[in-house]
Amino acid sequence: MAQPRLTDFFARRRPGPRAAPPRAKPAWRTPSPAKPAPPTPARTPGGSRKRARPPAEPTRDHPAPPARRRLRLPGVLTRSPLRSCPPGLEPQCPGCPRLPRGGHSLSRSAVLLGITLSELKSCLQRARELGARAQELKASAKRKDAGEPRVLEDQGQPKAPAYQRFHALAQPGPPGLVLPYKYQVLAEMFRSMDTIVGMLYNRSETATFAKVKQGVQDMMRKRFEERNVGQIRTVYPASYRFRQERDVPTFKDGVKRSDYQLTIEPLLDQEAGSTAPQLTASHLLRRRQVFGQNLVERVREHHRAFLASLSPPMVVPEDQLTRWHPHFNVDEVPDIEPAELPQPPTTEKLATAQEVLARARSLMSPRMEKALSDLALRTAKSGSPGSPGPAPPAAPPAAPPAALKGVSQDLLERVRRKQAQKQLAQMTRQPEQERRLQRLERLPELARVLRGIFVSERKPALTMEVACARMAGSYRAALSPGEMEKHVQLLSELLPDWLSLHRIRADTYVKLDKAADLAGVLARLAHLARAEAAL
């Protein structure tokens, strides 16, 4: 069979005596309204199967349309310089129509979208509101960077951060007489100030507030002001002697030698036979301890006032107090009022007429001054109030809350007394007793773990090291083998018939009664823990 040739295909595709001439690319021209468009050349039938459109001939009734038609806006739309939403605010404008990006005036796209003038006005108003809001946020960010405290809108006072308000709750170790955060910061300021003043004092250099301020701020990375120095003087009055002196040598351009400066001198107990005592490390440590004790004593005063305000009031001996009351918020203790520091003497300058009259009073004769004083006394007596009225009646006792309505007062008083006794025992509990109670609370779970270890090992006795290592690995909390050994010893002390310890040569063996009822053992341990916690 003969193979067809490629030329046979073209012969069948385009029949005709001769091939059609190649099509010429039409030249696209912009028609103008003055000249009619040139007629396009007619195409051969073999060039395309589409029917050619007859050229439109302009007439007098229907002139040829211009190439670029001018936009005819509806009656409600006129040319307006209103702009669309800025590109950054488009997603934030819910009622604003979307215009082409970069379009500043009304265009053909606005007409196609059906935008009205009222919608554009609402969009512009929304954009202005968002711009004002952005300016407010930028101003608040600048104030925050400047270090201004954030003010609550409802209370009108600065709110401390959480790490300061709950500082006492985050302290590690057993609870004790913890100081508030601001008191601890003040104690650290006193330590830094005492160190710098001691360095300057030991080399016979006058310690001024400017030098001490710069050193304390470099050590603590916190602001140190004269108010903090006044607080230190309130807590520990016998620590420093403050004076206003002049002619102190300075090495700063902004401070003149003739200006008054606040000087700080430590007060030391001068020993017999020594001419110039030194502020040694032992002195610094003792002064720091005295300052800390004074801070604790101030918190004790607020704690005593809190206990007296309870119902019923509580009285705790100061030598037996080991922790604060559970409901006493340590971090809300009021701040220390700063003591008054010496101020530089003020030179009297007459600047107003009132000051001139006050100075002229000293030039009056004694008789005139006496007459004026008598007149002032008579005026004060006539304006004084009469005899005080009767004392206001005492406030009635506070009514019980609605939840306790109908409960007898005797029952409430007994519950309150019992709760007060429990809180008193908790506040006067020693640290050793606190650690023993914590171990008693862990004993029921540890007893269950220890019995499981003996059952899995299938041995009548285990060494203390092996038993404690297995218990430390199976307990939910992280306890060392030494701490676990103390729990085993306490368990053998409370339940000698269930768990016993045997000392053989250099090892201690633990023996457990696996046949005993575990539920009864756990009940006995829980009863012992409750009984000792109630003491």
Short mmCIF file of C-alpha atoms in Angstrom, two decimals:
data_model
loop_
_atom_site.label_atom_id
_atom_site.label_comp_id
_atom_site.label_asym_id
_atom_site.label_seq_id
_atom_site.Cartn_x
_atom_site.Cartn_y
_atom_site.Cartn_z
CA MET A 1 0.00 0.00 0.00
CA ALA A 2 1.41 3.36 -1.02
CA GLN A 3 2.06 5.88 1.81
CA PRO A 4 0.23 9.22 1.34
CA ARG A 5 2.28 12.34 0.89
CA LEU A 6 2.02 15.54 2.88
CA THR A 7 1.17 17.57 -0.19
CA ASP A 8 -1.92 15.45 -0.77
CA PHE A 9 -3.35 16.71 2.54
CA PHE A 10 -3.02 20.39 1.55
CA ALA A 11 -4.51 19.63 -1.79
CA ARG A 12 -7.64 18.22 -0.18
CA ARG A 13 -7.75 20.98 2.48
CA ARG A 14 -7.76 23.95 0.10
CA PRO A 15 -9.22 23.04 -3.25
CA GLY A 16 -8.79 25.45 -6.11
CA PRO A 17 -6.81 26.02 -9.21
CA ARG A 18 -4.24 28.16 -7.35
CA ALA A 19 -3.33 29.03 -3.77
CA ALA A 20 -4.76 32.16 -2.18
CA PRO A 21 -2.41 35.16 -1.93
CA PRO A 22 -1.00 35.83 1.54
CA ARG A 23 -3.08 38.13 3.75
CA ALA A 24 -1.66 41.52 4.45
CA LYS A 25 -1.71 42.75 8.12
CA PRO A 26 -4.24 45.55 8.37
CA ALA A 27 -2.97 48.86 9.62
CA TRP A 28 -4.87 49.99 12.73
CA ARG A 29 -5.59 53.66 12.70
CA THR A 30 -7.46 55.85 15.11
CA PRO A 31 -10.55 57.23 13.40
CA SER A 32 -11.21 60.90 13.78
CA PRO A 33 -14.59 62.59 13.68
CA ALA A 34 -13.49 64.87 10.82
CA LYS A 35 -12.38 62.24 8.35
CA PRO A 36 -14.27 59.05 7.72
CA ALA A 37 -12.48 55.82 8.32
CA PRO A 38 -10.90 54.34 5.21
CA PRO A 39 -12.68 51.27 3.95
CA THR A 40 -11.02 48.01 4.68
CA PRO A 41 -10.06 45.95 1.65
CA ALA A 42 -12.39 43.12 0.84
CA ARG A 43 -11.07 39.72 1.66
CA THR A 44 -11.06 36.82 -0.71
CA PRO A 45 -13.42 34.03 -0.07
CA GLY A 46 -10.58 31.62 0.40
CA GLY A 47 -8.89 33.70 3.09
CA SER A 48 -11.45 33.18 5.90
CA ARG A 49 -14.82 31.58 6.39
CA LYS A 50 -16.21 34.59 8.39
CA ARG A 51 -18.54 36.95 6.63
CA ALA A 52 -17.06 40.40 6.15
CA ARG A 53 -18.93 43.29 7.88
CA PRO A 54 -19.93 46.07 5.49
CA PRO A 55 -18.26 49.36 6.27
CA ALA A 56 -20.38 51.92 8.08
CA GLU A 57 -20.95 55.03 5.98
CA PRO A 58 -21.46 58.21 7.95
CA THR A 59 -24.58 60.16 7.14
CA ARG A 60 -25.84 63.53 8.11
CA ASP A 61 -28.36 62.15 10.63
CA HIS A 62 -25.92 59.73 12.23
CA PRO A 63 -22.42 61.21 12.31
CA ALA A 64 -19.47 58.97 12.91
CA PRO A 65 -18.78 58.43 16.65
CA PRO A 66 -15.48 59.79 17.98
CA ALA A 67 -12.71 57.40 18.83
CA ARG A 68 -12.56 58.45 22.53
CA ARG A 69 -15.98 58.97 23.97
CA ARG A 70 -16.34 61.45 26.76
CA LEU A 71 -17.73 60.01 30.02
CA ARG A 72 -21.32 61.08 30.66
CA LEU A 73 -22.06 60.73 34.40
CA PRO A 74 -25.61 60.31 35.73
CA GLY A 75 -27.41 63.18 37.39
CA VAL A 76 -26.43 62.20 40.91
CA LEU A 77 -22.74 61.97 40.00
CA THR A 78 -20.74 65.01 39.12
CA ARG A 79 -17.09 65.67 38.90
CA SER A 80 -15.81 65.80 42.49
CA PRO A 81 -12.34 65.95 43.95
CA LEU A 82 -13.30 63.27 46.47
CA ARG A 83 -10.75 60.54 46.68
CA SER A 84 -11.16 56.89 47.41
CA CYS A 85 -9.95 55.23 50.58
CA PRO A 86 -6.19 55.09 50.98
CA PRO A 87 -4.73 51.72 50.07
CA GLY A 88 -3.77 50.97 53.69
CA LEU A 89 -7.32 51.57 54.99
CA GLU A 90 -9.34 49.66 52.36
CA PRO A 91 -9.75 46.43 54.38
CA GLN A 92 -10.76 48.39 57.49
CA CYS A 93 -13.65 50.26 55.85
CA PRO A 94 -16.67 47.95 55.87
CA GLY A 95 -19.12 50.27 54.16
CA CYS A 96 -16.72 51.69 51.64
CA PRO A 97 -16.85 50.51 47.99
CA ARG A 98 -13.63 49.24 46.46
CA LEU A 99 -12.18 51.53 43.82
CA PRO A 100 -9.27 50.75 41.51
CA ARG A 101 -5.91 51.02 43.24
CA GLY A 102 -4.37 54.40 42.75
CA GLY A 103 -7.55 56.11 41.52
CA HIS A 104 -7.96 59.54 43.08
CA SER A 105 -11.08 60.87 41.35
CA LEU A 106 -14.27 59.39 40.06
CA SER A 107 -13.62 57.30 37.00
CA ARG A 108 -15.45 55.00 34.69
CA SER A 109 -14.93 52.10 37.16
CA ALA A 110 -16.84 54.03 39.84
CA VAL A 111 -19.80 54.37 37.49
CA LEU A 112 -19.70 50.70 36.59
CA LEU A 113 -19.68 49.75 40.27
CA GLY A 114 -22.67 51.93 41.04
CA ILE A 115 -21.05 54.12 43.72
CA THR A 116 -23.08 57.04 45.01
CA LEU A 117 -21.90 60.30 46.54
CA SER A 118 -23.23 59.40 50.00
CA GLU A 119 -21.18 56.20 50.03
CA LEU A 120 -18.05 58.12 49.17
CA LYS A 121 -18.73 60.66 51.92
CA SER A 122 -19.21 57.88 54.49
CA CYS A 123 -15.96 56.27 53.31
CA LEU A 124 -14.11 59.57 53.70
CA GLN A 125 -15.54 60.05 57.21
CA ARG A 126 -14.47 56.55 58.16
CA ALA A 127 -10.96 57.21 56.86
CA ARG A 128 -10.72 60.38 58.96
CA GLU A 129 -11.82 58.49 62.10
CA LEU A 130 -9.22 55.79 61.48
CA GLY A 131 -6.55 58.42 60.98
CA ALA A 132 -7.43 60.07 64.29
CA ARG A 133 -7.36 56.68 65.99
CA ALA A 134 -3.93 55.97 64.54
CA GLN A 135 -2.65 59.30 65.86
CA GLU A 136 -3.95 58.45 69.35
CA LEU A 137 -2.25 55.04 69.29
CA LYS A 138 1.00 56.61 68.15
CA ALA A 139 0.85 59.17 70.97
CA SER A 140 0.16 56.47 73.57
CA ALA A 141 3.09 54.43 72.24
CA LYS A 142 5.36 57.47 72.60
CA ARG A 143 4.19 57.99 76.21
CA LYS A 144 4.86 54.33 76.94
CA ASP A 145 8.36 54.57 75.51
CA ALA A 146 8.98 57.66 77.63
CA GLY A 147 8.33 55.61 80.77
CA GLU A 148 5.06 57.19 81.91
CA PRO A 149 2.90 54.91 84.10
CA ARG A 150 -0.25 53.54 82.55
CA VAL A 151 -3.34 55.07 84.15
CA LEU A 152 -6.54 53.17 84.70
CA GLU A 153 -9.59 54.80 83.21
CA ASP A 154 -11.94 53.77 85.99
CA GLN A 155 -9.73 54.34 89.03
CA GLY A 156 -7.45 57.15 87.86
CA GLN A 157 -4.32 55.74 89.59
CA PRO A 158 -1.33 53.86 88.19
CA LYS A 159 -1.58 50.07 88.34
CA ALA A 160 1.49 48.11 89.32
CA PRO A 161 2.49 45.13 87.16
CA ALA A 162 1.61 41.61 88.24
CA TYR A 163 5.14 40.64 89.31
CA GLN A 164 4.95 43.41 91.93
CA ARG A 165 1.35 42.85 93.05
CA PHE A 166 1.87 39.09 93.60
CA HIS A 167 5.53 39.11 94.56
CA ALA A 168 4.96 37.43 97.95
CA LEU A 169 3.11 34.49 96.36
CA ALA A 170 5.97 33.73 93.97
CA GLN A 171 8.69 33.40 96.61
CA PRO A 172 10.43 29.98 96.69
CA GLY A 173 10.63 27.87 99.81
CA PRO A 174 8.23 27.64 102.75
CA PRO A 175 6.14 30.75 103.50
CA GLY A 176 7.55 33.12 106.09
CA LEU A 177 7.78 36.81 106.93
CA VAL A 178 8.17 37.94 103.31
CA LEU A 179 8.63 41.64 102.58
CA PRO A 180 6.66 43.45 99.85
CA TYR A 181 8.34 44.05 96.52
CA LYS A 182 8.76 47.80 97.08
CA TYR A 183 10.33 47.19 100.49
CA GLN A 184 12.81 44.74 99.02
CA VAL A 185 13.73 47.27 96.32
CA LEU A 186 14.27 49.89 99.03
CA ALA A 187 16.50 47.47 100.98
CA GLU A 188 18.58 46.89 97.85
CA MET A 189 18.84 50.67 97.35
CA PHE A 190 20.10 51.06 100.91
CA ARG A 191 22.73 48.36 100.34
CA SER A 192 23.97 50.04 97.15
CA MET A 193 23.92 53.49 98.76
CA ASP A 194 25.81 52.24 101.82
CA THR A 195 28.46 50.64 99.60
CA ILE A 196 29.09 53.83 97.60
CA VAL A 197 29.02 56.11 100.64
CA GLY A 198 31.46 53.77 102.41
CA MET A 199 33.88 53.88 99.47
CA LEU A 200 33.81 57.68 99.40
CA TYR A 201 34.02 57.98 103.19
CA ASN A 202 36.99 55.60 103.52
CA ARG A 203 39.08 57.70 101.12
CA SER A 204 38.09 60.97 102.86
CA GLU A 205 35.99 62.25 99.98
CA THR A 206 32.78 64.20 100.49
CA ALA A 207 29.81 62.11 99.43
CA THR A 208 27.22 64.26 97.65
CA PHE A 209 23.82 63.16 96.45
CA ALA A 210 24.84 63.59 92.81
CA LYS A 211 27.72 61.10 93.19
CA VAL A 212 25.63 58.61 95.16
CA LYS A 213 22.73 58.85 92.72
CA GLN A 214 24.89 58.04 89.72
CA GLY A 215 26.52 55.08 91.48
CA VAL A 216 23.26 53.57 92.73
CA GLN A 217 21.63 53.84 89.33
CA ASP A 218 24.62 52.15 87.71
CA MET A 219 24.45 49.28 90.24
CA MET A 220 20.69 48.70 90.26
CA ARG A 221 19.62 49.91 86.82
CA LYS A 222 16.75 51.70 88.55
CA ARG A 223 15.90 55.33 89.15
CA PHE A 224 17.18 56.74 92.45
CA GLU A 225 15.75 60.04 93.66
CA GLU A 226 15.76 62.18 96.80
CA ARG A 227 12.43 60.61 97.72
CA ASN A 228 14.17 57.24 98.13
CA VAL A 229 16.78 58.87 100.36
CA GLY A 230 13.95 60.27 102.50
CA GLN A 231 12.41 56.80 102.78
CA ILE A 232 15.76 55.37 103.90
CA ARG A 233 15.98 58.08 106.54
CA THR A 234 12.46 57.22 107.75
CA VAL A 235 13.28 53.53 108.13
CA TYR A 236 16.78 53.98 109.60
CA PRO A 237 17.17 57.51 111.04
CA ALA A 238 20.53 56.77 112.69
CA SER A 239 22.25 55.71 109.47
CA TYR A 240 23.38 59.01 107.93
CA ARG A 241 23.82 62.69 108.67
CA PHE A 242 22.50 64.97 105.93
CA ARG A 243 23.65 68.57 105.46
CA GLN A 244 23.49 71.30 102.82
CA GLU A 245 27.02 72.52 102.13
CA ARG A 246 28.67 74.74 99.60
CA ASP A 247 32.22 75.06 98.27
CA VAL A 248 32.28 71.32 97.64
CA PRO A 249 34.70 70.49 94.81
CA THR A 250 32.84 69.24 91.76
CA PHE A 251 33.98 68.21 88.32
CA LYS A 252 30.79 69.00 86.41
CA ASP A 253 30.06 71.98 84.22
CA GLY A 254 26.42 72.24 85.31
CA VAL A 255 27.20 72.49 89.06
CA LYS A 256 29.01 75.53 90.42
CA ARG A 257 31.31 75.41 93.38
CA SER A 258 29.29 78.08 95.15
CA ASP A 259 26.02 76.12 94.88
CA TYR A 260 24.56 74.23 97.84
CA GLN A 261 24.73 70.44 97.63
CA LEU A 262 23.25 67.69 99.79
CA THR A 263 26.10 65.86 101.53
CA ILE A 264 25.77 62.42 103.13
CA GLU A 265 27.93 61.22 106.01
CA PRO A 266 27.56 57.78 107.67
CA LEU A 267 27.06 57.70 111.44
CA LEU A 268 29.47 55.24 113.07
CA ASP A 269 30.18 54.31 116.66
CA GLN A 270 33.63 55.71 117.26
CA GLU A 271 35.75 53.26 119.20
CA ALA A 272 38.07 54.34 121.99
CA GLY A 273 41.57 55.15 120.78
CA SER A 274 40.67 55.42 117.10
CA THR A 275 40.70 58.80 115.42
CA ALA A 276 38.99 58.08 112.08
CA PRO A 277 36.72 55.00 112.02
CA GLN A 278 36.38 53.14 108.76
CA LEU A 279 33.16 51.77 107.23
CA THR A 280 34.27 48.14 106.97
CA ALA A 281 32.44 45.11 105.58
CA SER A 282 31.26 44.08 109.06
CA HIS A 283 29.75 47.54 109.54
CA LEU A 284 27.98 47.29 106.18
CA LEU A 285 26.56 43.87 107.03
CA ARG A 286 25.33 44.96 110.46
CA ARG A 287 23.71 48.13 109.08
CA ARG A 288 22.02 46.08 106.36
CA GLN A 289 20.59 43.68 108.96
CA VAL A 290 19.27 46.57 111.05
CA PHE A 291 17.60 48.10 108.00
CA GLY A 292 15.93 44.77 107.12
CA GLN A 293 14.68 44.32 110.69
CA ASN A 294 13.18 47.82 110.63
CA LEU A 295 11.35 47.00 107.40
CA VAL A 296 9.94 43.78 108.89
CA GLU A 297 8.82 45.71 111.96
CA ARG A 298 6.90 48.16 109.78
CA VAL A 299 5.10 45.27 108.07
CA ARG A 300 4.35 43.79 111.51
CA GLU A 301 2.56 46.99 112.47
CA HIS A 302 0.27 46.75 109.44
CA HIS A 303 -0.23 43.04 110.18
CA ARG A 304 -1.29 43.81 113.78
CA ALA A 305 -3.80 46.37 112.51
CA PHE A 306 -5.16 43.77 110.08
CA LEU A 307 -5.56 41.15 112.83
CA ALA A 308 -7.36 43.68 115.04
CA SER A 309 -9.86 44.39 112.23
CA LEU A 310 -10.92 40.73 111.93
CA SER A 311 -14.07 39.29 113.44
CA PRO A 312 -13.24 38.06 116.03
CA PRO A 313 -9.98 40.01 116.48
CA MET A 314 -6.79 37.99 116.82
CA VAL A 315 -3.69 38.61 118.93
CA VAL A 316 -0.48 36.78 118.03
CA PRO A 317 2.70 37.05 120.16
CA GLU A 318 5.44 38.70 118.15
CA ASP A 319 8.07 36.15 119.18
CA GLN A 320 5.89 33.28 117.92
CA LEU A 321 4.85 34.78 114.58
CA THR A 322 6.47 32.82 111.73
CA ARG A 323 4.25 33.79 108.77
CA TRP A 324 1.62 36.34 107.82
CA HIS A 325 -2.11 35.75 107.98
CA PRO A 326 -3.41 33.92 104.85
CA HIS A 327 -5.78 36.78 104.03
CA PHE A 328 -3.18 39.52 104.65
CA ASN A 329 -2.07 40.91 101.27
CA VAL A 330 1.57 41.76 101.86
CA ASP A 331 2.12 43.52 98.54
CA GLU A 332 -0.67 46.04 99.25
CA VAL A 333 1.09 47.48 102.31
CA PRO A 334 1.20 51.29 101.95
CA ASP A 335 4.43 52.88 100.85
CA ILE A 336 6.86 54.46 103.31
CA GLU A 337 6.48 58.19 103.75
CA PRO A 338 9.79 59.95 102.99
CA ALA A 339 11.36 62.04 105.73
CA GLU A 340 12.22 65.66 105.17
CA LEU A 341 15.74 66.33 103.96
CA PRO A 342 17.70 69.55 104.55
CA GLN A 343 16.98 72.15 101.91
CA PRO A 344 19.37 74.85 100.72
CA PRO A 345 18.79 78.25 102.36
CA THR A 346 16.69 80.56 100.29
CA THR A 347 17.74 84.16 99.80
CA GLU A 348 14.87 86.57 100.30
CA LYS A 349 13.95 88.53 97.22
CA LEU A 350 11.04 90.97 97.08
CA ALA A 351 9.19 90.24 93.89
CA THR A 352 5.53 91.10 94.65
CA ALA A 353 3.67 93.85 96.45
CA GLN A 354 2.55 91.48 99.19
CA GLU A 355 6.16 90.72 100.07
CA VAL A 356 6.90 94.42 100.20
CA LEU A 357 4.01 94.98 102.65
CA ALA A 358 5.20 92.10 104.81
CA ARG A 359 8.64 93.69 104.99
CA ALA A 360 7.13 97.09 105.78
CA ARG A 361 5.34 95.60 108.78
CA SER A 362 8.60 95.51 110.68
CA LEU A 363 8.86 99.29 110.27
CA MET A 364 5.56 99.94 112.11
CA SER A 365 5.45 101.35 115.62
CA PRO A 366 4.71 98.95 118.52
CA ARG A 367 1.34 100.60 119.26
CA MET A 368 0.12 100.18 115.68
CA GLU A 369 1.28 96.56 115.56
CA LYS A 370 -0.55 95.84 118.88
CA ALA A 371 -3.77 97.40 117.60
CA LEU A 372 -3.65 95.28 114.45
CA SER A 373 -3.07 92.09 116.47
CA ASP A 374 -6.06 92.90 118.78
CA LEU A 375 -8.26 93.42 115.75
CA ALA A 376 -7.17 90.06 114.29
CA LEU A 377 -8.01 88.31 117.58
CA ARG A 378 -11.51 89.84 117.76
CA THR A 379 -12.18 88.83 114.17
CA ALA A 380 -11.09 85.24 114.85
CA LYS A 381 -13.35 84.99 117.95
CA SER A 382 -16.41 86.24 116.10
CA GLY A 383 -15.88 83.77 113.29
CA SER A 384 -15.22 80.74 115.52
CA PRO A 385 -18.02 78.11 115.70
CA GLY A 386 -20.15 77.67 118.81
CA SER A 387 -20.13 74.83 121.25
CA PRO A 388 -19.82 71.43 119.63
CA GLY A 389 -23.06 69.53 119.13
CA PRO A 390 -23.85 66.10 120.47
CA ALA A 391 -21.68 63.23 119.31
CA PRO A 392 -23.10 61.24 116.39
CA PRO A 393 -24.63 57.89 117.31
CA ALA A 394 -22.44 54.83 116.97
CA ALA A 395 -22.71 52.87 113.76
CA PRO A 396 -24.94 49.79 114.01
CA PRO A 397 -23.22 46.40 113.78
CA ALA A 398 -22.70 45.06 110.32
CA ALA A 399 -25.55 42.90 109.08
CA PRO A 400 -24.73 39.31 108.11
CA PRO A 401 -24.52 38.54 104.37
CA ALA A 402 -27.57 37.25 102.55
CA ALA A 403 -26.03 33.77 102.16
CA LEU A 404 -25.94 33.34 105.97
CA LYS A 405 -29.46 34.61 106.56
CA GLY A 406 -31.33 32.29 108.90
CA VAL A 407 -28.19 30.75 110.46
CA SER A 408 -27.93 31.17 114.23
CA GLN A 409 -25.37 33.64 115.52
CA ASP A 410 -24.02 31.14 118.06
CA LEU A 411 -23.13 28.70 115.28
CA LEU A 412 -21.44 31.46 113.28
CA GLU A 413 -19.43 32.55 116.30
CA ARG A 414 -18.25 28.99 116.96
CA VAL A 415 -17.19 28.54 113.33
CA ARG A 416 -15.33 31.85 113.37
CA ARG A 417 -13.55 31.02 116.62
CA LYS A 418 -12.51 27.63 115.27
CA GLN A 419 -11.24 29.20 112.05
CA ALA A 420 -9.36 31.84 114.03
CA GLN A 421 -7.70 29.15 116.16
CA LYS A 422 -6.66 27.25 113.04
CA GLN A 423 -5.18 30.38 111.46
CA LEU A 424 -3.40 31.27 114.69
CA ALA A 425 -1.81 27.80 114.83
CA GLN A 426 -0.78 28.18 111.18
CA MET A 427 0.85 31.57 111.79
CA THR A 428 2.81 30.37 114.85
CA ARG A 429 3.95 27.06 113.37
CA GLN A 430 7.67 26.41 113.30
CA PRO A 431 9.49 25.51 110.05
CA GLU A 432 10.26 21.98 111.35
CA GLN A 433 6.58 21.37 112.01
CA GLU A 434 5.72 22.67 108.55
CA ARG A 435 8.13 20.25 106.88
CA ARG A 436 6.78 17.35 108.98
CA LEU A 437 3.21 18.15 107.90
CA GLN A 438 4.27 18.19 104.25
CA ARG A 439 5.79 14.73 104.65
CA LEU A 440 2.64 13.46 106.36
CA GLU A 441 0.59 14.61 103.38
CA ARG A 442 2.82 12.62 101.01
CA LEU A 443 2.83 9.41 103.09
CA PRO A 444 -0.44 7.82 101.78
CA GLU A 445 0.72 7.95 98.16
CA LEU A 446 4.25 6.88 99.06
CA ALA A 447 2.89 3.89 101.03
CA ARG A 448 0.98 2.76 97.95
CA VAL A 449 4.09 3.14 95.78
CA LEU A 450 6.29 1.25 98.28
CA ARG A 451 3.88 -1.68 98.47
CA GLY A 452 3.79 -1.89 94.66
CA ILE A 453 7.61 -2.02 94.61
CA PHE A 454 7.67 -4.94 97.10
CA VAL A 455 5.02 -6.83 95.12
CA SER A 456 6.90 -6.41 91.85
CA GLU A 457 10.26 -7.35 93.37
CA ARG A 458 8.84 -10.46 95.09
CA LYS A 459 11.29 -10.11 97.97
CA PRO A 460 10.57 -9.98 101.71
CA ALA A 461 13.10 -7.15 102.29
CA LEU A 462 14.95 -4.51 100.29
CA THR A 463 17.92 -2.30 101.10
CA MET A 464 17.24 1.33 101.89
CA GLU A 465 19.15 2.59 98.83
CA VAL A 466 17.22 0.37 96.41
CA ALA A 467 13.83 1.15 97.95
CA CYS A 468 14.45 4.92 97.99
CA ALA A 469 15.73 4.94 94.39
CA ARG A 470 12.67 3.02 93.16
CA MET A 471 10.30 5.30 95.10
CA ALA A 472 11.98 8.47 93.75
CA GLY A 473 11.56 7.13 90.22
CA SER A 474 7.89 6.21 90.70
CA TYR A 475 6.68 9.29 92.63
CA ARG A 476 4.99 12.11 90.68
CA ALA A 477 7.08 14.87 92.33
CA ALA A 478 10.84 15.25 92.09
CA LEU A 479 12.35 14.16 95.42
CA SER A 480 15.94 13.19 96.12
CA PRO A 481 16.81 9.75 97.58
CA GLY A 482 17.87 11.45 100.84
CA GLU A 483 14.47 13.14 101.17
CA MET A 484 12.77 9.86 100.32
CA GLU A 485 14.71 8.13 103.11
CA LYS A 486 13.26 10.61 105.64
CA HIS A 487 9.77 9.68 104.46
CA VAL A 488 10.50 5.96 104.91
CA GLN A 489 11.81 6.59 108.43
CA LEU A 490 8.69 8.59 109.30
CA LEU A 491 6.52 5.82 107.87
CA SER A 492 8.26 3.21 110.05
CA GLU A 493 7.83 5.52 113.07
CA LEU A 494 4.08 5.91 112.59
CA LEU A 495 3.29 2.32 111.47
CA PRO A 496 5.90 0.00 113.04
CA ASP A 497 3.64 -3.05 112.62
CA TRP A 498 3.41 -2.55 108.84
CA LEU A 499 6.90 -1.26 107.97
CA SER A 500 10.09 -2.02 109.92
CA LEU A 501 13.75 -1.11 109.48
CA HIS A 502 16.56 -3.55 110.27
CA ARG A 503 20.18 -2.50 110.62
CA ILE A 504 22.50 -5.30 109.47
CA ARG A 505 26.23 -4.47 109.35
CA ALA A 506 26.62 -1.43 107.11
CA ASP A 507 23.23 -1.62 105.37
CA THR A 508 19.69 -0.84 106.42
CA TYR A 509 16.93 -3.18 105.19
CA VAL A 510 13.26 -2.32 104.78
CA LYS A 511 10.71 -5.05 105.52
CA LEU A 512 7.03 -4.68 104.60
CA ASP A 513 3.95 -6.68 105.55
CA LYS A 514 2.37 -7.32 102.13
CA ALA A 515 -0.55 -9.26 103.64
CA ALA A 516 -1.90 -6.22 105.53
CA ASP A 517 -4.95 -4.35 104.20
CA LEU A 518 -3.68 -1.34 102.20
CA ALA A 519 -6.96 0.59 102.58
CA GLY A 520 -6.72 0.38 106.38
CA VAL A 521 -3.10 1.55 106.29
CA LEU A 522 -4.00 4.58 104.13
CA ALA A 523 -6.90 5.46 106.43
CA ARG A 524 -4.61 5.40 109.49
CA LEU A 525 -2.08 7.66 107.78
CA ALA A 526 -4.77 10.17 106.75
CA HIS A 527 -6.13 10.22 110.32
CA LEU A 528 -2.67 10.87 111.77
CA ALA A 529 -2.06 13.71 109.29
CA ARG A 530 -5.37 15.42 110.19
CA ALA A 531 -4.75 15.02 113.91
CA GLU A 532 -1.30 16.59 113.75
CA ALA A 533 -2.46 19.43 111.47
CA ALA A 534 -5.19 20.34 114.00
CA LEU A 535 -2.66 20.81 116.84
#
